[in-house]
mmCIF file of C-alpha atoms in Angstrom:
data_model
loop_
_atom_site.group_PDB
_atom_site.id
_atom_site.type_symbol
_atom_site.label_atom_id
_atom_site.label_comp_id
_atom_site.label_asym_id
_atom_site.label_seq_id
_atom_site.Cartn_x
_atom_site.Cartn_y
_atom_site.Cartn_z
ATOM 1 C CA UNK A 280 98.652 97.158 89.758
ATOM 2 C CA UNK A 281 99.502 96.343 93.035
ATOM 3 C CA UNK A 282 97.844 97.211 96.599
ATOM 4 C CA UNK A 283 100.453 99.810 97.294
ATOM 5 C CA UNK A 284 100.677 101.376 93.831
ATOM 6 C CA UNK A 285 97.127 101.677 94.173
ATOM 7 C CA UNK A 286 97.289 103.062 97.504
ATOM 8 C CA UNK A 287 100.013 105.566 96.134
ATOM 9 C CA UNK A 288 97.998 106.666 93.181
ATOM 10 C CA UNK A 289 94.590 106.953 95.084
ATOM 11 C CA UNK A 290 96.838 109.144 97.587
ATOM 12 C CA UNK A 291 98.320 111.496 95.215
ATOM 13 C CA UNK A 292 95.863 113.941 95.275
ATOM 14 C CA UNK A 293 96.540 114.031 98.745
ATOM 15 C CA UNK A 294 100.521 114.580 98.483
ATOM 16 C CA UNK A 295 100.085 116.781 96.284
ATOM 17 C CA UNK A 296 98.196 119.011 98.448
ATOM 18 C CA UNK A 297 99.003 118.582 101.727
ATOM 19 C CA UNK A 298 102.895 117.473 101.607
ATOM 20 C CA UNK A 299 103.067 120.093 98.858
ATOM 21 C CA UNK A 300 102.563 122.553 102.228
ATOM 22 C CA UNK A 301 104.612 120.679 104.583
ATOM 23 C CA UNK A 302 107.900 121.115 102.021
ATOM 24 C CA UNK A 303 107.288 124.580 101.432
ATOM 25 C CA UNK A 304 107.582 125.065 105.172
ATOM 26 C CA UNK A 305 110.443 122.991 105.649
ATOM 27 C CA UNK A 306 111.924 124.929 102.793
ATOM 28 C CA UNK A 307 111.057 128.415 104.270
ATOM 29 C CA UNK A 308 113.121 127.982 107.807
ATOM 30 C CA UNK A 309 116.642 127.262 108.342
ATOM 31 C CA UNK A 310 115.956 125.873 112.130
ATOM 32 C CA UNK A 311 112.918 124.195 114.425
ATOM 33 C CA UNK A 312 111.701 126.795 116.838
ATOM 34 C CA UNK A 313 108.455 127.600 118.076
ATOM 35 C CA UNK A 314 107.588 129.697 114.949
ATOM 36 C CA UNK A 315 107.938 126.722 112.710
ATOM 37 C CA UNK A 316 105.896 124.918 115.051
ATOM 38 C CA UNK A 317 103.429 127.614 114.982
ATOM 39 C CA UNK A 318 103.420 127.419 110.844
ATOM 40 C CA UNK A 319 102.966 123.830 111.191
ATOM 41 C CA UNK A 320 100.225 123.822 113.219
ATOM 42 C CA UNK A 321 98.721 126.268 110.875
ATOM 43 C CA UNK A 322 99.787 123.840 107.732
ATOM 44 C CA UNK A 323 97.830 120.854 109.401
ATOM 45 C CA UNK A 324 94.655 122.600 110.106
ATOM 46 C CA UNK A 325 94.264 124.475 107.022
ATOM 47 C CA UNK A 326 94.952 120.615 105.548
ATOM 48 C CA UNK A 327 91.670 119.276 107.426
ATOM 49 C CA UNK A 328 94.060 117.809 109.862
ATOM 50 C CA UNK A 329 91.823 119.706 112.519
ATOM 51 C CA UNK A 330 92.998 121.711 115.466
ATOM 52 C CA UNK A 331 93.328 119.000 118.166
ATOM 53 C CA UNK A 332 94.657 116.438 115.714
ATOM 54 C CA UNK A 333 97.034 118.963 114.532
ATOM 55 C CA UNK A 334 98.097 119.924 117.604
ATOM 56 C CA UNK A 335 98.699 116.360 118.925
ATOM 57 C CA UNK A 336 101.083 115.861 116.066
ATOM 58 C CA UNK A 337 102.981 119.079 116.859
ATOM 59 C CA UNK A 338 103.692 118.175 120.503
ATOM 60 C CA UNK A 339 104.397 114.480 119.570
ATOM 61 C CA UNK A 340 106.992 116.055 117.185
ATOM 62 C CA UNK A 341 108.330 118.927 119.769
ATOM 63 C CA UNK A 342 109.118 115.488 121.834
ATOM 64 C CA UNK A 343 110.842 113.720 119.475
ATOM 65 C CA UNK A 344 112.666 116.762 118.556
ATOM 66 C CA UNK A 345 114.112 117.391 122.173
ATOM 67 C CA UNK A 346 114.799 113.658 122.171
ATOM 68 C CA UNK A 347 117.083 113.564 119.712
ATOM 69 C CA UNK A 348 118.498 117.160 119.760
ATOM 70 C CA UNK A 349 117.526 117.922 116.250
ATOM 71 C CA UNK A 350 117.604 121.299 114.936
ATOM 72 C CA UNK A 351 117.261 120.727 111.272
ATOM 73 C CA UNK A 352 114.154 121.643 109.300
ATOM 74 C CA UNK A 353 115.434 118.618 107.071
ATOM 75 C CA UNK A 354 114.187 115.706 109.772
ATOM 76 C CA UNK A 355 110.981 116.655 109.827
ATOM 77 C CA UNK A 356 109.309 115.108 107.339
ATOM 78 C CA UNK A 357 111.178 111.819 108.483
ATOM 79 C CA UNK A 358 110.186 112.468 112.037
ATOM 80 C CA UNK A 359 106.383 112.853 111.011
ATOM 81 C CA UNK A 360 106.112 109.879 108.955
ATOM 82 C CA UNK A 361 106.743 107.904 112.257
ATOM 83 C CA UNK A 362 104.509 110.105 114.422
ATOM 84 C CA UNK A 363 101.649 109.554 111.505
ATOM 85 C CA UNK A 364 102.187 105.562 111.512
ATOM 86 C CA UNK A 365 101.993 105.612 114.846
ATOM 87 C CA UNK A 366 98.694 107.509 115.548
ATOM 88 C CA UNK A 367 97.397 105.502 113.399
ATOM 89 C CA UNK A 368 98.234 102.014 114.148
ATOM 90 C CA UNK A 369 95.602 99.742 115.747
ATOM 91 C CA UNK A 370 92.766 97.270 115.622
ATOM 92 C CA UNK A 371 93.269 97.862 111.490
ATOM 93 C CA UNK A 372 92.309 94.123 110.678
ATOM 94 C CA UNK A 373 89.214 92.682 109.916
ATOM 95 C CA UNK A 374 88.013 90.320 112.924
ATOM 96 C CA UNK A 375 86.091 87.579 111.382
ATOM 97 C CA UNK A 376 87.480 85.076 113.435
ATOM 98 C CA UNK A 377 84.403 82.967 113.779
ATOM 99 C CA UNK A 378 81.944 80.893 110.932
ATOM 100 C CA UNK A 379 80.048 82.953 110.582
ATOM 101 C CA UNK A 380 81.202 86.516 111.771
ATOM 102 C CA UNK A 381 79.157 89.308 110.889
ATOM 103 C CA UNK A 382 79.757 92.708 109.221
ATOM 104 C CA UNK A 383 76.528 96.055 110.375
ATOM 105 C CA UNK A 384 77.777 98.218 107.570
ATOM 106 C CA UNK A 385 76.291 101.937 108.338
ATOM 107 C CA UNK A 386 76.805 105.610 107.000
ATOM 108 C CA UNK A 387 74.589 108.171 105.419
ATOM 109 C CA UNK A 388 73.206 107.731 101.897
ATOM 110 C CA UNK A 389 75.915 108.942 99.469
ATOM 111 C CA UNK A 390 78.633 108.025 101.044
ATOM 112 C CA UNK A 391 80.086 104.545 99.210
ATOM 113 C CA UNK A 392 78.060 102.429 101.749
ATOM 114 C CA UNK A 393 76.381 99.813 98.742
ATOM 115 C CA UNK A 394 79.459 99.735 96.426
ATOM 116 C CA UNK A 395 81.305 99.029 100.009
ATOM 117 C CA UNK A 396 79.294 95.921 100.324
ATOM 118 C CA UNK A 397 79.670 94.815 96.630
ATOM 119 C CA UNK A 398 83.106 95.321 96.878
ATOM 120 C CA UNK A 399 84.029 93.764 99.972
ATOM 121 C CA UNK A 400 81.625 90.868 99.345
ATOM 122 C CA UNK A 401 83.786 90.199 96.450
ATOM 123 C CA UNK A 402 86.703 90.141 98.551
ATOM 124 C CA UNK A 403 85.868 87.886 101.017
ATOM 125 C CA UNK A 404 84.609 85.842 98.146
ATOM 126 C CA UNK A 405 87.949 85.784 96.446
ATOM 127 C CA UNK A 406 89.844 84.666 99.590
ATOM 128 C CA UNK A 407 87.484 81.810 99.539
ATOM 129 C CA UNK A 408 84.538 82.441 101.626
ATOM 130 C CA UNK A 409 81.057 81.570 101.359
ATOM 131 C CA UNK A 410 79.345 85.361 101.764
ATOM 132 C CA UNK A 411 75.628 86.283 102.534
ATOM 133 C CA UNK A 412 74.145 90.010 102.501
ATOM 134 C CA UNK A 413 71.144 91.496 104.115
ATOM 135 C CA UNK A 414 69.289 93.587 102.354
ATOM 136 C CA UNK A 415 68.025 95.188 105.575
ATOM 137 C CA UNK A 416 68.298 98.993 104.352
ATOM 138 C CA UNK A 417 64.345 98.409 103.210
ATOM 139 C CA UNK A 418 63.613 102.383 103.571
ATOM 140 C CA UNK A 419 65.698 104.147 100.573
ATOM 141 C CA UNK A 420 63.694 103.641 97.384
ATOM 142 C CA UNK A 421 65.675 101.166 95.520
ATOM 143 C CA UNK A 422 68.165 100.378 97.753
ATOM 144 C CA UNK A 423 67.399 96.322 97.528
ATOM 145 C CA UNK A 424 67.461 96.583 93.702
ATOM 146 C CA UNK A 425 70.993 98.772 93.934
ATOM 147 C CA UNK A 426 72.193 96.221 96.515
ATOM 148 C CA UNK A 427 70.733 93.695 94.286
ATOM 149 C CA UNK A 428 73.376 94.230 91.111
ATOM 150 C CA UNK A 429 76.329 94.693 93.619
ATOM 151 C CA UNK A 430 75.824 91.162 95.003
ATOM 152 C CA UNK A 431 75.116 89.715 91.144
ATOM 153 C CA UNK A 432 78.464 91.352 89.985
ATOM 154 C CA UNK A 433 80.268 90.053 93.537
ATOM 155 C CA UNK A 434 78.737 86.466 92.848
ATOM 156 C CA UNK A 435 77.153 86.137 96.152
ATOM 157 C CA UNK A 436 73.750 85.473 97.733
ATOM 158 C CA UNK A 437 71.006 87.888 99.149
ATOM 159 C CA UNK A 438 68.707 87.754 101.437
ATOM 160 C CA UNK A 439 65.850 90.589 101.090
ATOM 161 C CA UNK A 440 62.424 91.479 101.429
ATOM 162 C CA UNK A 441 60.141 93.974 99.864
ATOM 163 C CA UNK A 442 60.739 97.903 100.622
ATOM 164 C CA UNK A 443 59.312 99.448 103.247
ATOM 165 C CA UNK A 444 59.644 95.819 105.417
ATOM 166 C CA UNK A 445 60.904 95.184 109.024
ATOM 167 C CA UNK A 446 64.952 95.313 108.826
ATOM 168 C CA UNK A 447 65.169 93.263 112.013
ATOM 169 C CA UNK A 448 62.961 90.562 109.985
ATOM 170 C CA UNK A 449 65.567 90.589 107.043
ATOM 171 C CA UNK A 450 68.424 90.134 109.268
ATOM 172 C CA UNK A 451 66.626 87.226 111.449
ATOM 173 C CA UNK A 452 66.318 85.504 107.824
ATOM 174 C CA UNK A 453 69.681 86.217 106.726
ATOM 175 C CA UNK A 454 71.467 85.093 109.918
ATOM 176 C CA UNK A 455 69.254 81.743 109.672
ATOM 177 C CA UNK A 456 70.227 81.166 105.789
ATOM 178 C CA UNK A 457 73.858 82.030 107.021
ATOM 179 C CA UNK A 458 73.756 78.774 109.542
ATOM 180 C CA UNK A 459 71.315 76.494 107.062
ATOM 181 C CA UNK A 460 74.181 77.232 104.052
ATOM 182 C CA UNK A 461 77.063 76.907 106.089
ATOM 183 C CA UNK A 462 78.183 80.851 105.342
ATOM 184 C CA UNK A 463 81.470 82.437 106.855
ATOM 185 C CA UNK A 464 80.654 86.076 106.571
ATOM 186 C CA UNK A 465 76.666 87.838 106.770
ATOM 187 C CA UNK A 466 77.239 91.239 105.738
ATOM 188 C CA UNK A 467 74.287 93.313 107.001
ATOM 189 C CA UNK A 468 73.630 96.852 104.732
ATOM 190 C CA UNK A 469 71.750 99.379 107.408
ATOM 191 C CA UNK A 470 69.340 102.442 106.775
ATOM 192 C CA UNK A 471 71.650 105.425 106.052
ATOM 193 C CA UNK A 472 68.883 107.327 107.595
ATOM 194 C CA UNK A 473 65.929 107.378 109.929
ATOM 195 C CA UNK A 474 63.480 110.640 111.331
ATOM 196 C CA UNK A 475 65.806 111.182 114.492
ATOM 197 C CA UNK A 476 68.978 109.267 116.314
ATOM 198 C CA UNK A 477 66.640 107.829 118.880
ATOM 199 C CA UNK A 478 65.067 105.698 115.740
ATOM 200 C CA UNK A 479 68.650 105.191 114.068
ATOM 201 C CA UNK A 480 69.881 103.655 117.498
ATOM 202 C CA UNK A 481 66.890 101.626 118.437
ATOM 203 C CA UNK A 482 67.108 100.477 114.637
ATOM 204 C CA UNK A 483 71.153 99.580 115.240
ATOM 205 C CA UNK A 484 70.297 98.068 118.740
ATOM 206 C CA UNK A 485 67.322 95.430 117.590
ATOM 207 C CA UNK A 486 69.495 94.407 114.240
ATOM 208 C CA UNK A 487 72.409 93.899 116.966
ATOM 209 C CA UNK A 488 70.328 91.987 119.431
ATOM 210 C CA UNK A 489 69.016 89.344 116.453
ATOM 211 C CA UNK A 490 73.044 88.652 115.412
ATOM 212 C CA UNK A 491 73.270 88.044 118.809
ATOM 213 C CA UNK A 492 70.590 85.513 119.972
ATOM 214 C CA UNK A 493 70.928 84.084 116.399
ATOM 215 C CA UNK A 494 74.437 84.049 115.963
ATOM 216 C CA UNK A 495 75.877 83.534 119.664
ATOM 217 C CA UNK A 496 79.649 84.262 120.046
ATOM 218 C CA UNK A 497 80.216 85.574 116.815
ATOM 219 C CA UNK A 498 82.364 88.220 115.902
ATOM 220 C CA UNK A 499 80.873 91.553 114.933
ATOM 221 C CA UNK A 500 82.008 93.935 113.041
ATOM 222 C CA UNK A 501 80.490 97.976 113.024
ATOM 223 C CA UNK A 502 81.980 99.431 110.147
ATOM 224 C CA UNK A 503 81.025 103.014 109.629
ATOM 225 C CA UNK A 504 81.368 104.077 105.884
ATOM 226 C CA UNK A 505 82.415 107.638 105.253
ATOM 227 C CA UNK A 506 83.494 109.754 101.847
ATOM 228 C CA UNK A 507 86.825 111.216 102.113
ATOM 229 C CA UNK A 508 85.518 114.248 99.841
ATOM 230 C CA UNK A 509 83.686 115.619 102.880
ATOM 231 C CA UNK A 510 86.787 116.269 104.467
ATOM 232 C CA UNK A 511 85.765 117.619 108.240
ATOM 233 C CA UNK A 512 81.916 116.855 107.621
ATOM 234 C CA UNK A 513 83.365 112.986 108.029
ATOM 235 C CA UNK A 514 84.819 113.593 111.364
ATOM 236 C CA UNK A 515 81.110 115.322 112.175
ATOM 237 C CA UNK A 516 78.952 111.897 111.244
ATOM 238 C CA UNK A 517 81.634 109.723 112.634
ATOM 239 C CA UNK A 518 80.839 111.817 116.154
ATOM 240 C CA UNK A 519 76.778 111.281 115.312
ATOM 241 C CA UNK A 520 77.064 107.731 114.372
ATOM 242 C CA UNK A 521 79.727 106.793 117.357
ATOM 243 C CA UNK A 522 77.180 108.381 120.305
ATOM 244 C CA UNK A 523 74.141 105.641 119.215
ATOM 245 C CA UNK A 524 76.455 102.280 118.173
ATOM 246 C CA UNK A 525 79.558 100.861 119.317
ATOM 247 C CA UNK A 526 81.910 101.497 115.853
ATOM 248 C CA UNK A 527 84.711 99.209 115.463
ATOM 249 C CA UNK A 528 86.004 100.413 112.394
ATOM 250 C CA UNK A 529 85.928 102.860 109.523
ATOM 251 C CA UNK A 530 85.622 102.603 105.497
ATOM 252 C CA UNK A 531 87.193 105.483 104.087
ATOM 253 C CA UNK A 532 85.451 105.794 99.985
ATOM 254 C CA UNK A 533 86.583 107.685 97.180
ATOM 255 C CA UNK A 534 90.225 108.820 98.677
ATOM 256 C CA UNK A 535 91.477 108.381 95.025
ATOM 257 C CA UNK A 536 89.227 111.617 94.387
ATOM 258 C CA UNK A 537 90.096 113.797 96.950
ATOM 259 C CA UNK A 538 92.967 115.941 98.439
ATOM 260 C CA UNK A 539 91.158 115.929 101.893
ATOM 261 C CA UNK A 540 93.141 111.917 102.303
ATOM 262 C CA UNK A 541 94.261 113.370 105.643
ATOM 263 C CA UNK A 542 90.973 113.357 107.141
ATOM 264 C CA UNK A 543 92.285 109.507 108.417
ATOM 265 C CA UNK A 544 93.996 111.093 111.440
ATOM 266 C CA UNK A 545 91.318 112.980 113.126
ATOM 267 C CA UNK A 546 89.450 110.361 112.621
ATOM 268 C CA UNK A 547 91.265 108.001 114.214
ATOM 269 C CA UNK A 548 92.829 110.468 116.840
ATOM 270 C CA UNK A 549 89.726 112.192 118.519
ATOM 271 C CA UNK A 550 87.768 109.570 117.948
ATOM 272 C CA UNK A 551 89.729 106.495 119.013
ATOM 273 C CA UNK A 552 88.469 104.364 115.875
ATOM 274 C CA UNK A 553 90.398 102.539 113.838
ATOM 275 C CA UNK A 554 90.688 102.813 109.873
ATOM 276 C CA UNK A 555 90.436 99.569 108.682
ATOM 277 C CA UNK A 556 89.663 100.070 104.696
ATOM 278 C CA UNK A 557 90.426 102.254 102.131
ATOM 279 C CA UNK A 558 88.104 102.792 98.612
ATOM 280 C CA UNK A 559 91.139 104.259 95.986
ATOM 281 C CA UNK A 560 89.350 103.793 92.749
ATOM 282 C CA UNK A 561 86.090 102.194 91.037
ATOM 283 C CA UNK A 562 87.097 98.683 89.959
ATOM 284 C CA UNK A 563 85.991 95.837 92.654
ATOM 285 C CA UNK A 564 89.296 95.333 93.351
ATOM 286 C CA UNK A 565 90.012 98.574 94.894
ATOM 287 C CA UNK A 566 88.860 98.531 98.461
ATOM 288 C CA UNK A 567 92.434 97.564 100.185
ATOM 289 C CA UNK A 568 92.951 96.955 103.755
ATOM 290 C CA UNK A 569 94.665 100.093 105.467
ATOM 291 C CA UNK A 570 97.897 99.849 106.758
ATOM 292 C CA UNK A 571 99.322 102.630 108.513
ATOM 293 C CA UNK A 572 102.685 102.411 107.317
ATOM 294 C CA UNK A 573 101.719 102.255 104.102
ATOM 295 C CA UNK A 574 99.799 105.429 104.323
ATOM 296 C CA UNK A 575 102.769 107.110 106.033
ATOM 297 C CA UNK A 576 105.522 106.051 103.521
ATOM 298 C CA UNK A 577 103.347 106.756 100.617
ATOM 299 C CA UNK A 578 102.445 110.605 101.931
ATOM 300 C CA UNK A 579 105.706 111.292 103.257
ATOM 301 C CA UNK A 580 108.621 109.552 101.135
ATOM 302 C CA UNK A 581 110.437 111.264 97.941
ATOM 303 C CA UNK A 582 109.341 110.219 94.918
ATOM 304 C CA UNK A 583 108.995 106.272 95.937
ATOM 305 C CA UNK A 584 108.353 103.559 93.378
ATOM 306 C CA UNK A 585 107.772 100.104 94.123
ATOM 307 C CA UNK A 586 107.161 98.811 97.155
ATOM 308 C CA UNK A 587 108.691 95.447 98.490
ATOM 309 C CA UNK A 588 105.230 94.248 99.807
ATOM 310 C CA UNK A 589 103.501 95.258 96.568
ATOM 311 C CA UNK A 590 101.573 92.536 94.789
ATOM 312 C CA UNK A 591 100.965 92.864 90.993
ATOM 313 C CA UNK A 592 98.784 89.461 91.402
ATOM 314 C CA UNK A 593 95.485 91.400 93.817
ATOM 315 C CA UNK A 594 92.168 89.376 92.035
ATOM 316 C CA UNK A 595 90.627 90.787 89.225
ATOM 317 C CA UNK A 596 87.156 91.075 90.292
ATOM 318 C CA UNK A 597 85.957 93.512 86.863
ATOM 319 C CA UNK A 598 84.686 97.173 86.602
ATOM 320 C CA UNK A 599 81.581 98.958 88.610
ATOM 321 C CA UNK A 600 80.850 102.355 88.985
ATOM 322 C CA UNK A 601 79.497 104.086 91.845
ATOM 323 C CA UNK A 602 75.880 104.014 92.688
ATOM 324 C CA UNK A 603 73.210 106.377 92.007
ATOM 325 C CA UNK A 604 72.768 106.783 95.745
ATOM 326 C CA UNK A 605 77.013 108.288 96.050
ATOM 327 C CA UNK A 606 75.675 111.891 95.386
ATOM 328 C CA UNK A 607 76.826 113.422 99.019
ATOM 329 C CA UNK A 608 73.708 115.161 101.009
ATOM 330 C CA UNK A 609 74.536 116.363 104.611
ATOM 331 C CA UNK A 610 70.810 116.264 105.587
ATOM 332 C CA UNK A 611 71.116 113.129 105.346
ATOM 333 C CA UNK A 612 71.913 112.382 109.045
ATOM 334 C CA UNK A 613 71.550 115.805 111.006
ATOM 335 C CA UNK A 614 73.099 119.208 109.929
ATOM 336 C CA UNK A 615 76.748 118.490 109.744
ATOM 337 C CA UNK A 616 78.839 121.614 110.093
ATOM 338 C CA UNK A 617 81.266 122.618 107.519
ATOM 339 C CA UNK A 618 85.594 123.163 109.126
ATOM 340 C CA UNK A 619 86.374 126.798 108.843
ATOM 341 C CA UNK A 620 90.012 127.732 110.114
ATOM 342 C CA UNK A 621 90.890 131.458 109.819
ATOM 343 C CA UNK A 622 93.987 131.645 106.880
ATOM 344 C CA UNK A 623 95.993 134.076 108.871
ATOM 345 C CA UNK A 624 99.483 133.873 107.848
ATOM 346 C CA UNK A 625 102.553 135.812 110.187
ATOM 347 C CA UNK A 626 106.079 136.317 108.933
ATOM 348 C CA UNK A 627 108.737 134.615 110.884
ATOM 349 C CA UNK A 628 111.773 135.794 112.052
ATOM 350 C CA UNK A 629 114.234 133.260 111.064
ATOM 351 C CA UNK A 630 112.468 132.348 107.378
ATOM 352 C CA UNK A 631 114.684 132.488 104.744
#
């Protein structure tokens, strides 16, 4: 199966749900006004679209709509498949522009972030690069031997220490095997939590400093790693994580199991951070690069089948499951509140 069949099928639970909504609206109105604006609003929230998110969209659309004089409900879901693209186009590539580059992967236990590192390890493997991870999340009990099996399956090499070790000291290690064994990518997994932020950022700030005298000039990537089944709570930990490191991109894990697939444009909309991979499924194989048009066509088109860009050759890279640490826990990094939205429905003049 190819990257956007896999993108479509990790996504349907998604269309289902939340296009589902959007048609039924479009169905229910013969005209745009500000009712169905109102509605729509209402659609995207109750969709964990969130309320300034939501609203962005409808006053990107209410432009587009006076633009080109459109009255029809039937443009709509044209007109939004642009306006999603568009939010959501960015800094979505990888920047590993330097041998070696390095890759701080962080997130709360639970949420994908050692599957994320097996998986993406493999990747980077398959397109032909020597890979090295750091075991550096030395506080979870068993986190090294979890990590451990990922790099095995992934074929690449670890650096690690015993638990309960200095991180920083792990990372100085693996940065130095890195340049002794000629490695193109150090991929560095963090402590999904710590007793407070002030620890977490001081943590994040000494691994950062040792890439950076050991490693001069290299590129660094801060991917945060969040679970799509957490819907708002996502948004929450991205806002945590974002005030004590500098992110420069987000993992979305486990879309394929959610309906919640539209918590991508908060994200990137109040936050300003760019998605820059997906998780839609369990094999190796399945964490794709996001690309926004992609996401757009796929939630928005009728019925679509291939895809021109599709390839039916992606690499094989076997079977894993999920870890034993992907069990979600909000105390895992502060109290997280759960999106409420009040379901308060008002008939409209001009429905049908």
């Amino acid at each position: 199966m190819g990257f956007f069949s896999k993108l479509k099928a990790g996504l349907q639970k998604t269309k289902d749900s939340f296009v589902s909504k959007v048609n039924t609206l479009v169905n229910s109105f013969t005209r745009i006004d500000e009712d169905f604006f109102d509605e729509l609003e209402e659609t995207l929230i109750l969709s964990d679209i969130g309320t300034v998110t939501s609203e962005n969209i409808c006053d990107r659309l209410r432009a587009e709509v006076k633009r080109t004089g459109t009255v029809e409900t039937g443009a709509v879901k044209g007109m939004l498949k642009s306006i999603v693209a568009d939010m959501l186009r960015g800094d979505n590539a990888l920047r590993l522009d330097t041998k070696p580059s390095a890759v701080l992967v962080i997130g709360v236990n639970g949420a994908g972030k050692t599957t994320t590192i097996g998986k993406l390890a493999a990747n980077l493997k398959r397109d032909g690069k020597k890979v090295i991870v750091a075991a550096a999340d030395t506080f979870r009990a068993a986190a090294i031997d979890q990590l451990n099996v990922w790099t095995d399956r992934a074929g690449v090499e670890i650096v690690k220490h015993a638990e309960g070790s200095d991180p920083a000291a792990v990372v100085y290690d693996a940065c130095d095997a890195a340049k002794a064994r000629n490695a193109d990518v150090i991929i560095i997994d963090t402590a999904g939590r710590l007793h407070n932020k002030k620890n977490l950022m001081d943590e994040l700030r000494k691994i950062a400093g040792i890439v950076d005298r050991q490693l001069p000039g290299c590129s660094l990537e801060t991917l945060l790693v969040l679970d799509a089944t957490t819907g708002q709570n996502a948004v929450n930990q991205a806002k945590l994580f974002k005030e004590v490191c500098d992110i420069t991109g987000i993992v979305l894990t486990k879309l394929d199991g959610t309906a919640k697939g539209g918590i991508i444009l908060p994200i990137n909309d109040e936050l300003g951070i760019p998605v820059k991979l997906v998780g839609v499924g369990e094999k190796i194989d399945d964490l794709q690069p996001f690309i926004p048009e992609d996401y757009a066509e796929i939630l928005f088109a009728d019925d679509i089948g291939g895809h021109s860009e599709d390839k039916d050759d992606a690499p094989d890279f076997g079977i894993i499951e999920y870890d034993d640490e992907d069990v979600y826990d909000p105390d895992n990094f502060n109290d997280v509140a759960v999106f409420d939205s009040k379901n308060n429905k008002n008939s409209k003049d001009n429905k049908r």
